[in-house]
Coordinates of N, CA and C in Angstrom, one line a residue:
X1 N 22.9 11.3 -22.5 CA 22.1 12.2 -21.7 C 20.6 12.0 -22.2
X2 N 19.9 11.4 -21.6 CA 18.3 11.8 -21.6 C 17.6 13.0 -21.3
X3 N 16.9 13.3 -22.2 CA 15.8 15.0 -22.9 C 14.9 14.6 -22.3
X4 N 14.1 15.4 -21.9 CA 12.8 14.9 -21.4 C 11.9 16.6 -21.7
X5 N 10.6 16.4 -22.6 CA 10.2 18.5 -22.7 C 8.2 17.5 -22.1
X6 N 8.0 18.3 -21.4 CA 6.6 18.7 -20.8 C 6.3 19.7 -21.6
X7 N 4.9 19.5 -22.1 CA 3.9 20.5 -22.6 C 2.6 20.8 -21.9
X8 N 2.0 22.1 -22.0 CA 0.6 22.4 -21.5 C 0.6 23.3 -22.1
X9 N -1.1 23.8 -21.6 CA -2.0 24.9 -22.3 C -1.5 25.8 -21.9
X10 N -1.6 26.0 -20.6 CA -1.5 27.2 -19.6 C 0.5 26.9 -18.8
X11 N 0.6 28.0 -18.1 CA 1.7 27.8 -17.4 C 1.7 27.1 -16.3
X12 N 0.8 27.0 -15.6 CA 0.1 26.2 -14.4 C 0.4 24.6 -14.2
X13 N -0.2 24.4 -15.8 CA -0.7 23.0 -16.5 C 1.2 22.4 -16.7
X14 N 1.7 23.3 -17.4 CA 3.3 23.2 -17.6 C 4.1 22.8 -16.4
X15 N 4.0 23.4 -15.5 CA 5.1 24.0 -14.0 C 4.0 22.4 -13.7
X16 N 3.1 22.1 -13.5 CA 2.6 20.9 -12.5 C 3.1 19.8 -13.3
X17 N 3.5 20.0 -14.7 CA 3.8 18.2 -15.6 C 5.3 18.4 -15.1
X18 N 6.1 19.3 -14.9 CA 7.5 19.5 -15.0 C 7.7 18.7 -13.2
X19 N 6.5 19.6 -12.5 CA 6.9 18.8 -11.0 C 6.4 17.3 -10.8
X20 N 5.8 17.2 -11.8 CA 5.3 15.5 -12.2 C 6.5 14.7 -12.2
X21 N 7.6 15.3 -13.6 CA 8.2 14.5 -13.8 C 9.7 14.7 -13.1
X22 N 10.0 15.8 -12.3 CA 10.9 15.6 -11.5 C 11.3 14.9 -10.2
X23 N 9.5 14.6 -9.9 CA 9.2 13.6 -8.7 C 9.1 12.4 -9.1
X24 N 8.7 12.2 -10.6 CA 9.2 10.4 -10.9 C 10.4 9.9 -11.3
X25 N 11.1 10.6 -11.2 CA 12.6 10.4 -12.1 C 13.7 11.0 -11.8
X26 N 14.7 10.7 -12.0 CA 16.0 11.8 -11.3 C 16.8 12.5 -12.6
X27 N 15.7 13.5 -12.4 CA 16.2 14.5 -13.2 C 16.6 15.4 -12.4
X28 N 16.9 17.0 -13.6 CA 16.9 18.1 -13.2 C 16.9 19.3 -14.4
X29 N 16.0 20.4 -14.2 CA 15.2 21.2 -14.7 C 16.6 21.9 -15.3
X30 N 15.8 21.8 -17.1 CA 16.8 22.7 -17.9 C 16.2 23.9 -18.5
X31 N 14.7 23.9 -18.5 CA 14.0 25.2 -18.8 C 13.4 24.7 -18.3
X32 N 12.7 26.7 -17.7 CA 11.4 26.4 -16.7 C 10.6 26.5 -18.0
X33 N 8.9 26.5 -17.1 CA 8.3 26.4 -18.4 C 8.3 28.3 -19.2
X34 N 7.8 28.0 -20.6 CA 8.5 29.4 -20.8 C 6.9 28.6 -22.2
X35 N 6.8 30.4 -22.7 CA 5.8 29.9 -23.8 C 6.5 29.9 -25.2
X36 N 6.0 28.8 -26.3 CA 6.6 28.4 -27.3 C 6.1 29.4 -28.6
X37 N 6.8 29.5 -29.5 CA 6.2 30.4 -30.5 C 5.2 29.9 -31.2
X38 N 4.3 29.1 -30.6 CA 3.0 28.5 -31.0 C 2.2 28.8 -30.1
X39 N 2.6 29.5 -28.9 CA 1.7 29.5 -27.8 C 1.4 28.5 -26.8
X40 N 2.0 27.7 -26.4 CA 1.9 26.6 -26.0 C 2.8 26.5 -25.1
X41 N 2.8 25.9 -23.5 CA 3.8 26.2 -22.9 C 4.8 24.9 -22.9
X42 N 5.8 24.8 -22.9 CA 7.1 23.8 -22.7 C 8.0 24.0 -21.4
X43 N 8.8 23.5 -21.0 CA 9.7 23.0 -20.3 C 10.3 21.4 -20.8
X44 N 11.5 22.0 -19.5 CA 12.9 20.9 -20.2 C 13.2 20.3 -19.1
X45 N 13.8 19.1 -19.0 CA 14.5 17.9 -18.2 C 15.3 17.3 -18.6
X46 N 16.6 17.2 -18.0 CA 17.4 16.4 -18.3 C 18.2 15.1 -17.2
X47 N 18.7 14.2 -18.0 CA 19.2 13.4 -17.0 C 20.7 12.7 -17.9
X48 N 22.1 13.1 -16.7 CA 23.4 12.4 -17.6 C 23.5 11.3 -17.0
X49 N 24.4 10.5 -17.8 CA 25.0 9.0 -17.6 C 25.6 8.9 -16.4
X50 N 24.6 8.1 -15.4 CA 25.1 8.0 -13.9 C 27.0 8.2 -13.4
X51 N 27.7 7.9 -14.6 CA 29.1 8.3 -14.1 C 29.7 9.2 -15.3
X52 N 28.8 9.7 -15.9 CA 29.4 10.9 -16.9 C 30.6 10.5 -18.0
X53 N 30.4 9.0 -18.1 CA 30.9 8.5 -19.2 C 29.7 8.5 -20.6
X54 N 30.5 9.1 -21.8 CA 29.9 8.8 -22.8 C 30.0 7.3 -23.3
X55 N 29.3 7.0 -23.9 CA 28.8 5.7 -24.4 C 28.9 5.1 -25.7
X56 N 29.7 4.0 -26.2 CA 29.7 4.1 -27.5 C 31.3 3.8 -28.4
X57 N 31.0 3.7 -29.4 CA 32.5 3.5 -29.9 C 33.0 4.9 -29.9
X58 N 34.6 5.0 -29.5 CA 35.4 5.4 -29.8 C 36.0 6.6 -30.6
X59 N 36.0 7.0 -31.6 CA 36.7 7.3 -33.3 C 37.8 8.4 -32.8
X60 N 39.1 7.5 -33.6 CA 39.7 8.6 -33.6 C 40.5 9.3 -34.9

């Protein structure tokens, strides 16, 4: 699964990088933007494995 986090100043700045990157990519919104305990706003994106297989060895 691919993370994808947008940052800005303002919430404005946030919500327009999130609709940035939901229009370049095929994601889908895991947090809206929301402010960080630094003051800073963030938002979340994610994207799963086109057939929702994990990837990788094995272990059992």
């Amino acid at each position: 699964m691919a993370r994808y986090t947008v940052h800005g100043r303002t919430q404005d700045e946030c919500q327009q990088a999130l609709d940035d990157l939901l229009a370049a990519l095929p994601v889908t919104m895991a947090l809206r933007p929301t402010r960080s305990p630094t003051g800073a706003w963030i938002a979340r994106a994610t994207r799963k494995a086109p057939d929702q297989t994990v990837r990788g060895l094995a272990v059992q």
